[in-house]
Coordinates of N, CA and C and ligand atoms in Angstrom, one line a residue:
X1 N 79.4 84.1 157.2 CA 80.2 85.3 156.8 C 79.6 86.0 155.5
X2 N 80.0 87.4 155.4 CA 79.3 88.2 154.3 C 79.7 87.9 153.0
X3 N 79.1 87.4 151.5 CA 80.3 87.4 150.8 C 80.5 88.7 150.2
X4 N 81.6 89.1 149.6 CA 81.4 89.8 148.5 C 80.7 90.1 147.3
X5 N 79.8 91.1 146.7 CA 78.8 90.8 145.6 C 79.2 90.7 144.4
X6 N 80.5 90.6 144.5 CA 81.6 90.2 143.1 C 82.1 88.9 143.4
X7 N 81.7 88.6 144.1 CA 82.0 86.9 144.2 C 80.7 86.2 143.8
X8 N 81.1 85.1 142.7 CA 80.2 84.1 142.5 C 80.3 83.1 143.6
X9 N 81.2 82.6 143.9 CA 80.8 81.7 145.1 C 82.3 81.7 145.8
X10 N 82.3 81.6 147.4 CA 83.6 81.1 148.2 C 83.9 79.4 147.9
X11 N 85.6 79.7 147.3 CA 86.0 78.6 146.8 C 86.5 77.9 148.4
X12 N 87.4 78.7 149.0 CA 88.3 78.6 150.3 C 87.9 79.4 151.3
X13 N 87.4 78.6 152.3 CA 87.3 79.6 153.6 C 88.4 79.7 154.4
X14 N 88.3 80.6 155.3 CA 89.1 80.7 156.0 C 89.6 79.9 157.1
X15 N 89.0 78.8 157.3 CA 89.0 77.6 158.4 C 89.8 76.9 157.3
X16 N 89.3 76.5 156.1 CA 90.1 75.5 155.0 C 91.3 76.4 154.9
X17 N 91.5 77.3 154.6 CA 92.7 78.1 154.5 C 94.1 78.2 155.2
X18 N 93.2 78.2 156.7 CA 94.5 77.9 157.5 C 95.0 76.8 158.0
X19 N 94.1 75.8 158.2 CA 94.4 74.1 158.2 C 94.7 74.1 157.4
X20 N 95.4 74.3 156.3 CA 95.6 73.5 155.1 C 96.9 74.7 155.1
X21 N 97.2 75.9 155.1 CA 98.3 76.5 155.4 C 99.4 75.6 156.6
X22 N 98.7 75.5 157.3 CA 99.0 75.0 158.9 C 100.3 73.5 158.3
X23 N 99.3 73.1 157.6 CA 99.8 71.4 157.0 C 101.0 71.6 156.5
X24 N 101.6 72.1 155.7 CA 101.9 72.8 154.1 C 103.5 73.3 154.9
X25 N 102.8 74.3 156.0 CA 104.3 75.0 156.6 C 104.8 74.0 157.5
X26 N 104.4 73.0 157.9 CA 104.7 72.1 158.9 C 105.4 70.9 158.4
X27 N 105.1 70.8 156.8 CA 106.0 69.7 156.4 C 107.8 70.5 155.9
X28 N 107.2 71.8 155.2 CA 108.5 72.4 154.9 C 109.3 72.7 156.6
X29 N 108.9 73.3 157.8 CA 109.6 72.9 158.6 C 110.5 71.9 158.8
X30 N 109.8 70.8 158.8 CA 110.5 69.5 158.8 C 111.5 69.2 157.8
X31 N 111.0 69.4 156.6 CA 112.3 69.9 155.4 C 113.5 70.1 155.9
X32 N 113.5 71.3 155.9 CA 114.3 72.6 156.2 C 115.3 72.3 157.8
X33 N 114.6 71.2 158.8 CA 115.3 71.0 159.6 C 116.9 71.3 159.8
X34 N 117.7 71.9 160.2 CA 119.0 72.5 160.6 C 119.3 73.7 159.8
X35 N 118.3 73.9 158.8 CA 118.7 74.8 158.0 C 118.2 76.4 158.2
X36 N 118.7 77.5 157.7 CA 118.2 78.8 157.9 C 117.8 79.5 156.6
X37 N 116.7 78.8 155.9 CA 115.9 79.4 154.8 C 116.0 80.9 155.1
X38 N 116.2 81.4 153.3 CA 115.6 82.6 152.7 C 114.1 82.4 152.6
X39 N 113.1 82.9 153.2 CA 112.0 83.0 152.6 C 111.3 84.4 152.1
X40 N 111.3 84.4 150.5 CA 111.1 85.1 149.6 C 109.6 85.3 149.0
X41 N 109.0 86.0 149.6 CA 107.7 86.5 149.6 C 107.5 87.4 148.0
X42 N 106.6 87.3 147.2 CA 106.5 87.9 145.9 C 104.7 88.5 145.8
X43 N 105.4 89.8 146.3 CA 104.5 90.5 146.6 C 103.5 91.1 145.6
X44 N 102.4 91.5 145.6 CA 101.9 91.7 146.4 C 100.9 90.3 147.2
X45 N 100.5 89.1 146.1 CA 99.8 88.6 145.9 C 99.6 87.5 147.4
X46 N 101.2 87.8 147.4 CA 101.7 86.6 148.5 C 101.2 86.8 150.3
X47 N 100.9 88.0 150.5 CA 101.1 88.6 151.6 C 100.2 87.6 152.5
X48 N 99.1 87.7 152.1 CA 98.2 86.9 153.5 C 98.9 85.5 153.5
X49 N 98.9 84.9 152.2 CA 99.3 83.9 153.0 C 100.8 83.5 153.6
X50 N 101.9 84.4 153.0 CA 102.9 84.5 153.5 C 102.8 85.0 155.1
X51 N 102.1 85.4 155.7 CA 102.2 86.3 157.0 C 101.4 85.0 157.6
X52 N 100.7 84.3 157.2 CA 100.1 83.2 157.8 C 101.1 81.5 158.1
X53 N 101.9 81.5 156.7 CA 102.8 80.3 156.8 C 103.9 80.5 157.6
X54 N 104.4 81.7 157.7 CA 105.7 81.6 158.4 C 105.4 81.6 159.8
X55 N 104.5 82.1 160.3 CA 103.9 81.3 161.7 C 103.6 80.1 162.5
X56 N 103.8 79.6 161.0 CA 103.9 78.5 161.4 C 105.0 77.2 161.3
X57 N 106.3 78.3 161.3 CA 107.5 77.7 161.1 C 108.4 78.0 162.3
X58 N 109.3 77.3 162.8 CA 109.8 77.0 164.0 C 111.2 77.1 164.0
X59 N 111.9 76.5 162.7 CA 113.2 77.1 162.6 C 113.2 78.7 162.0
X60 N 114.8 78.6 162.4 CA 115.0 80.0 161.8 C 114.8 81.0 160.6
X61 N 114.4 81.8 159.9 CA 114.2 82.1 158.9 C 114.7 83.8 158.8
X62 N 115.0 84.1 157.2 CA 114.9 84.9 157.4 C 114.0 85.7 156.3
X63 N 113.5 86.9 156.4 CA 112.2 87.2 154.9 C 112.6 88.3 154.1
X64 N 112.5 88.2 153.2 CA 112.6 89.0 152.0 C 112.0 89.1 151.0
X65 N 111.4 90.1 150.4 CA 110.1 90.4 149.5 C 111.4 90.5 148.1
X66 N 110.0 90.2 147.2 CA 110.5 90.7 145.7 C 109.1 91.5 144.8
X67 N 109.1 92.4 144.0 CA 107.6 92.4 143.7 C 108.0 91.9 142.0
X68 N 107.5 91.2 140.9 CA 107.4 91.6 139.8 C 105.9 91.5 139.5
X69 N 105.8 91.7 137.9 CA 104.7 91.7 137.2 C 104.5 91.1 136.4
X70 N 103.8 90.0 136.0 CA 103.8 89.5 134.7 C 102.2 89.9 134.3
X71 N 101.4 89.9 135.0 CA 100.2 90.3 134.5 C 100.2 92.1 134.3
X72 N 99.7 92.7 133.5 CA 98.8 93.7 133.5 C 98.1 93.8 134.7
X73 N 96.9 94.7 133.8 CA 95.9 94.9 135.1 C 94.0 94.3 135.2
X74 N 94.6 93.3 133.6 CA 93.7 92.5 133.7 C 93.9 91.2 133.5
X75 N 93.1 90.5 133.6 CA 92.9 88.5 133.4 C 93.7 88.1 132.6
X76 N 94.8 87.9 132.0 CA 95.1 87.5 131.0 C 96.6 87.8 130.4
X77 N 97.6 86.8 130.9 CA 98.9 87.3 130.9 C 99.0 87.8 130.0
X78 N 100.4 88.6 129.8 CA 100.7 89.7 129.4 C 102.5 89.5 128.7
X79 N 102.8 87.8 129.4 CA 103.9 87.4 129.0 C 105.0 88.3 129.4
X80 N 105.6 88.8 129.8 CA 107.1 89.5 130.1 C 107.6 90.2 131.6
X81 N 108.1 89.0 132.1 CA 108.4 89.3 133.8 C 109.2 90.5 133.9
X82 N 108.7 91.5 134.9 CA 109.3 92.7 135.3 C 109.5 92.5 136.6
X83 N 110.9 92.8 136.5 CA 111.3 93.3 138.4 C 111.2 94.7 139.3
X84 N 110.0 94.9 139.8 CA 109.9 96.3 140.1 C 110.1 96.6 141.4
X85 N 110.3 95.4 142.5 CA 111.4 95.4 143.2 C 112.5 94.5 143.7
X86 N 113.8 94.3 144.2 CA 114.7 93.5 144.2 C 115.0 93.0 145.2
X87 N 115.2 91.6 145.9 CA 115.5 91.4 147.5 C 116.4 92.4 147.6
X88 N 116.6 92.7 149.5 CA 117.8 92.9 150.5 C 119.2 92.2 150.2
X89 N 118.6 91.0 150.4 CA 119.7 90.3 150.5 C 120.3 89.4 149.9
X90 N 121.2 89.3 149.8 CA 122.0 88.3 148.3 C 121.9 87.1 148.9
X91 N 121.3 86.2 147.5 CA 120.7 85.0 147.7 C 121.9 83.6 148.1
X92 N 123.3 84.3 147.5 CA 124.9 83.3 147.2 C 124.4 82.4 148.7
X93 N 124.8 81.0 148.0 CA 124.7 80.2 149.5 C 123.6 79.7 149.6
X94 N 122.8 80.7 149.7 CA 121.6 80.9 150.3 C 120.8 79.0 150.1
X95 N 119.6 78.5 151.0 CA 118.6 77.7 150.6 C 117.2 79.0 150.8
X96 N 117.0 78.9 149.6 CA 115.7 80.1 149.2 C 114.4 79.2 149.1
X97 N 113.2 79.6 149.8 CA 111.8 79.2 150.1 C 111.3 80.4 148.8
X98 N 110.5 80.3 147.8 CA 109.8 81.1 147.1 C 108.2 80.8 148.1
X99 N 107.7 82.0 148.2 CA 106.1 81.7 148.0 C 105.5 82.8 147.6
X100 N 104.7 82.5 146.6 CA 103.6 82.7 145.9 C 102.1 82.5 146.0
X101 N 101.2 83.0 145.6 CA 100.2 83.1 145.6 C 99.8 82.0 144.8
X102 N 99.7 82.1 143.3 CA 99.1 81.1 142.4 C 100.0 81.0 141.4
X103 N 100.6 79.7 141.2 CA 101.5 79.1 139.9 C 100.0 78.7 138.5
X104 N 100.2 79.7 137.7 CA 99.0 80.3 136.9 C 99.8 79.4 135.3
X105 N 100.2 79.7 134.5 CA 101.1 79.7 133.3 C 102.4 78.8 133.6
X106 N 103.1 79.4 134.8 CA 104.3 79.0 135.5 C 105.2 80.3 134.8
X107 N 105.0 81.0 133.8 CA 106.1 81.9 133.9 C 106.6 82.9 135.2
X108 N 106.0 83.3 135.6 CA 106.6 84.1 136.8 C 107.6 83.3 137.1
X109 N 106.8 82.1 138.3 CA 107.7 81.0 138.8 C 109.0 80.3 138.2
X110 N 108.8 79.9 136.8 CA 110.1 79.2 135.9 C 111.1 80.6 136.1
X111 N 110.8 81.5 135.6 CA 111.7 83.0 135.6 C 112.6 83.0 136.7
X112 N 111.6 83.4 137.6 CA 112.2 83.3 139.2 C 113.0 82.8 139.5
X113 N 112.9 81.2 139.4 CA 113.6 80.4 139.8 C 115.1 80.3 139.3
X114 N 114.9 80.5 137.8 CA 116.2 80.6 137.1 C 116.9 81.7 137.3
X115 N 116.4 82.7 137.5 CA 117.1 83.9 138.1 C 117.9 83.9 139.4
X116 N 117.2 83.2 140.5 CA 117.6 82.8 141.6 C 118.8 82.3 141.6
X117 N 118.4 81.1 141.2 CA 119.4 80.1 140.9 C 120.7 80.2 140.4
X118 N 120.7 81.3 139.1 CA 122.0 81.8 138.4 C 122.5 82.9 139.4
X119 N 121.8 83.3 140.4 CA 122.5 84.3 141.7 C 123.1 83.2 142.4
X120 N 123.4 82.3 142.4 CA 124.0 81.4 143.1 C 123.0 80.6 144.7
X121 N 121.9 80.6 144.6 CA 121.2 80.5 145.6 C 121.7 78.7 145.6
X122 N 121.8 78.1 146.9 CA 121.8 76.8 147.3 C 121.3 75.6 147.0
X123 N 119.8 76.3 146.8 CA 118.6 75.4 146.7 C 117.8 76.7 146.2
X124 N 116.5 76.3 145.4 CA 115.7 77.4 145.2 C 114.0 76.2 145.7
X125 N 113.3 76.2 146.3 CA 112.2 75.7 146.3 C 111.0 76.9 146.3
X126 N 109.9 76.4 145.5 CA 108.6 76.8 145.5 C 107.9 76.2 146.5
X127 N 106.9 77.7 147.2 CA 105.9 76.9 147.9 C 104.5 78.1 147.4
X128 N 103.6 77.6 146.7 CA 102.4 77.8 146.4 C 100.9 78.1 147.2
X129 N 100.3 79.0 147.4 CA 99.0 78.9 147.6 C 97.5 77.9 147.4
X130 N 98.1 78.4 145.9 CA 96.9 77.9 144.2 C 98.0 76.9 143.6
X131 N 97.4 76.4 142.8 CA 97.9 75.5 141.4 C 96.9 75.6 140.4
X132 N 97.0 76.1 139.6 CA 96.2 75.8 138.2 C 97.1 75.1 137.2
X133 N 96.9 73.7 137.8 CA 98.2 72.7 136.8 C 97.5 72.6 135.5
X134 N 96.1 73.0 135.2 CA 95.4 72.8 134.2 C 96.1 74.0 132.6
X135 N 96.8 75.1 133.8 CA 97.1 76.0 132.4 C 98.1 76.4 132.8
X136 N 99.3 75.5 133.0 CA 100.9 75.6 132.6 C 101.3 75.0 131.5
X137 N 102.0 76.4 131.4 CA 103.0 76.4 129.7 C 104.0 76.4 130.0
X138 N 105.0 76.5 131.1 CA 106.2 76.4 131.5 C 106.8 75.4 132.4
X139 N 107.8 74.7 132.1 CA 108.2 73.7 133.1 C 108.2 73.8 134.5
X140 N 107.4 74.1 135.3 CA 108.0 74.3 136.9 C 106.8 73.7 137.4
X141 N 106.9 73.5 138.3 CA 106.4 72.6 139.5 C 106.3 72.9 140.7
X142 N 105.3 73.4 141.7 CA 105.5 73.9 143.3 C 106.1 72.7 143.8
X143 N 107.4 73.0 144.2 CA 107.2 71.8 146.0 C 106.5 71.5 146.7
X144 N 105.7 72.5 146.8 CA 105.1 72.6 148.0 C 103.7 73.7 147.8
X145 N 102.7 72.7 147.4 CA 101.4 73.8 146.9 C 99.8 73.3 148.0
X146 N 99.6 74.1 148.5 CA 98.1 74.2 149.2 C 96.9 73.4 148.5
X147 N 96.5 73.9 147.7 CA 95.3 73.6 147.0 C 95.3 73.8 145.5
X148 N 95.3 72.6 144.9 CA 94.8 72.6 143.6 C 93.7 73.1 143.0
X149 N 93.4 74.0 141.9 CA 92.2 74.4 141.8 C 92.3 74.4 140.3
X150 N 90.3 74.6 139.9 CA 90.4 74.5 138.7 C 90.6 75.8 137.9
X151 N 90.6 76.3 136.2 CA 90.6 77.0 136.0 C 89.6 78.3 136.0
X152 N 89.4 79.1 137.5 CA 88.6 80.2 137.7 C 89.3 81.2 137.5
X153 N 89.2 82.4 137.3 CA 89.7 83.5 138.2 C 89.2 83.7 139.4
X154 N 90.4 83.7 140.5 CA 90.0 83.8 141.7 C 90.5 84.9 142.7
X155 N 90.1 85.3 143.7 CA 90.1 86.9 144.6 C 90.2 86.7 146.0
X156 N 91.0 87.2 146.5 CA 90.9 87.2 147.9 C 92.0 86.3 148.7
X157 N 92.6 86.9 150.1 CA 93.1 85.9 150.2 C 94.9 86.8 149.6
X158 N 94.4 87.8 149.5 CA 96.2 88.7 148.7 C 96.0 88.9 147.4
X159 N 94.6 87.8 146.7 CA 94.9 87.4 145.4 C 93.7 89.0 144.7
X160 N 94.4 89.6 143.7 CA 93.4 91.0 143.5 C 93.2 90.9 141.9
X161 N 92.2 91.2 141.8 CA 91.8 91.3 140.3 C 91.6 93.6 140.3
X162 N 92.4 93.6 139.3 CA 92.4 95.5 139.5 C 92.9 95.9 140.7
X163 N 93.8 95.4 141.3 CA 94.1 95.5 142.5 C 93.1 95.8 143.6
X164 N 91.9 95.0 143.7 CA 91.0 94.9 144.4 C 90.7 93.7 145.1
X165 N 89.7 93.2 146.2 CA 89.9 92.6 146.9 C 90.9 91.9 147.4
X166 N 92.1 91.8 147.2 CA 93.1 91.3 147.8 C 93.1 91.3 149.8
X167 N 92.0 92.2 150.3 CA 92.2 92.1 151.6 C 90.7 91.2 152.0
X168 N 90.0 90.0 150.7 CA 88.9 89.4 151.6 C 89.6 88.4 152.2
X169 N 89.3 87.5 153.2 CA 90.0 86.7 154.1 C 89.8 85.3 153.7
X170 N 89.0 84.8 152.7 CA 88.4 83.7 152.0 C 89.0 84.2 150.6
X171 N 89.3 82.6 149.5 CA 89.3 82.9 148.1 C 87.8 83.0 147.7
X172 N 87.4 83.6 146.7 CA 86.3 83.7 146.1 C 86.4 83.1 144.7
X173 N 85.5 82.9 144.0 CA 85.8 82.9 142.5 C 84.6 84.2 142.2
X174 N 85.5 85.2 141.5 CA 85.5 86.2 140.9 C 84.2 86.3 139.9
X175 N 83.1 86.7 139.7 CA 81.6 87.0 139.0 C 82.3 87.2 137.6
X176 N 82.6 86.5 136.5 CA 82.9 87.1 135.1 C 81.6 88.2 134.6
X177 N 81.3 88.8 135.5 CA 80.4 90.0 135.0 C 81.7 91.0 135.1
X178 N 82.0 90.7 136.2 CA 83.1 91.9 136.4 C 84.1 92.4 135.6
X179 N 84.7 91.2 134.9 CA 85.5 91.3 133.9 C 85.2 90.9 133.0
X180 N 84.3 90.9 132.1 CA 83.9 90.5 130.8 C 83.2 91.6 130.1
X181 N 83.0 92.9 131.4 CA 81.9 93.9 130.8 C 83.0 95.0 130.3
Ligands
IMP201 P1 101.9 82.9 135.8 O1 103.1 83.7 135.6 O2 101.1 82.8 134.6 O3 102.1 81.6 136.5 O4 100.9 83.8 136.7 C1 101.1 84.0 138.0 C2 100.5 85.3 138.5 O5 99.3 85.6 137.8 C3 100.1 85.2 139.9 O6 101.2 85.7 140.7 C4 99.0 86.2 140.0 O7 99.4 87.5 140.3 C5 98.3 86.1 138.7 N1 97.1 85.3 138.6 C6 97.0 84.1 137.9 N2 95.8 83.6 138.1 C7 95.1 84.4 139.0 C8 93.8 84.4 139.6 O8 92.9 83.5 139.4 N3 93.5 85.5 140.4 C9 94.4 86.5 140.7 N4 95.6 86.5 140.1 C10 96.0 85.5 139.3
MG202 MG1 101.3 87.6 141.7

């Protein structure tokens, strides 16, 4: 496959990507058994692999996006979660699936959660892409995370640096020429 010339090297291909999605949705199925999860997509980041996991789920579900921001529009949080858009549906009751792209800091995720949760949601679980357990500053924890990785900046895969490559089909790690110039 072609890489990108802003990619220093393919971390995740797309064979590792989906076997390892494949795994991941298949245990939360079994989870979730009798139940009819919210799954709460946090866009934009989340998309490929959200449109890839829930395929792979067998009970009922139902989907709902949220978008916030904690980053700017470069590397380097920016500290203060924004809701720029809000679920459909009210969470009361609810057992709520989060997924995410990459639990980075954990603020998004800790926020989220607590937000959720004080809506009255059932259950609130994380399920993750990435982990960078190496640079959390906030208490939270995925349930349910794909691949551990170290600290790169990484692309592709939904995951966009400048809101770019988010549509390669592989993670990359990101050339710091790109962002350092
Ligand atoms: P946190 O709130 O610090 O955990 O950051 C989570 C958010 O930061 C993710 O949803 C991503 O949008 C962004 N992020 C963190 N690390 C990366 C990366 O390596 N590539 C792309 N986006 C990232
Ligand atoms: Mg994100």
């Amino acid at each position: 496959m072609n890489m990108h010339p802003d990619c220093e090297r393919i971390m995740l291909t797309e064979d590792q990507l989906r076997a390892r999605v494949r795994e991941v949705a298949e245990k939360v199925d079994k989870d979730y058994d009798g139940k009819r999860p919210l799954v709460v997509g946090i866009l934009k980041g989340s998309i490929i692999f959200y449109a890839d996991f829930i395929r792979f789920l067998t009970m009922p579900v139902e989907l709902d996006f949220m978008a916030v921001s904690s980053y700017g529009s470069g590397a380097v949080s920016s500290g203060k979660l924004n809701i720029k858009k809000d679920l459909d549906r009210d969470v009361k009751g609810r057992d709520v699936i989060i997924v995410e792209d990459i639990i980075d800091s954990g603020f998004t995720l800790a926020n989220l959660k607590a937000l959720l949760t004080e809506r009255g949601a059932a259950s609130v679980s994380i399920a993750t892409l990435l982990n960078k357990a190496e640079r959390r500053e906030y208490g939270v924890a995925p349930d349910y995370n794909c691949f551990d990785i170290e600290n790169e900046f990484v692309i592709g895969y939904g995951l966009d640096y400048n809101e770019q490559y988010r549509h390669l089909p592989y993670i990359g790690i990101l050339k710091r020429s790109v962002y350092e110039k």
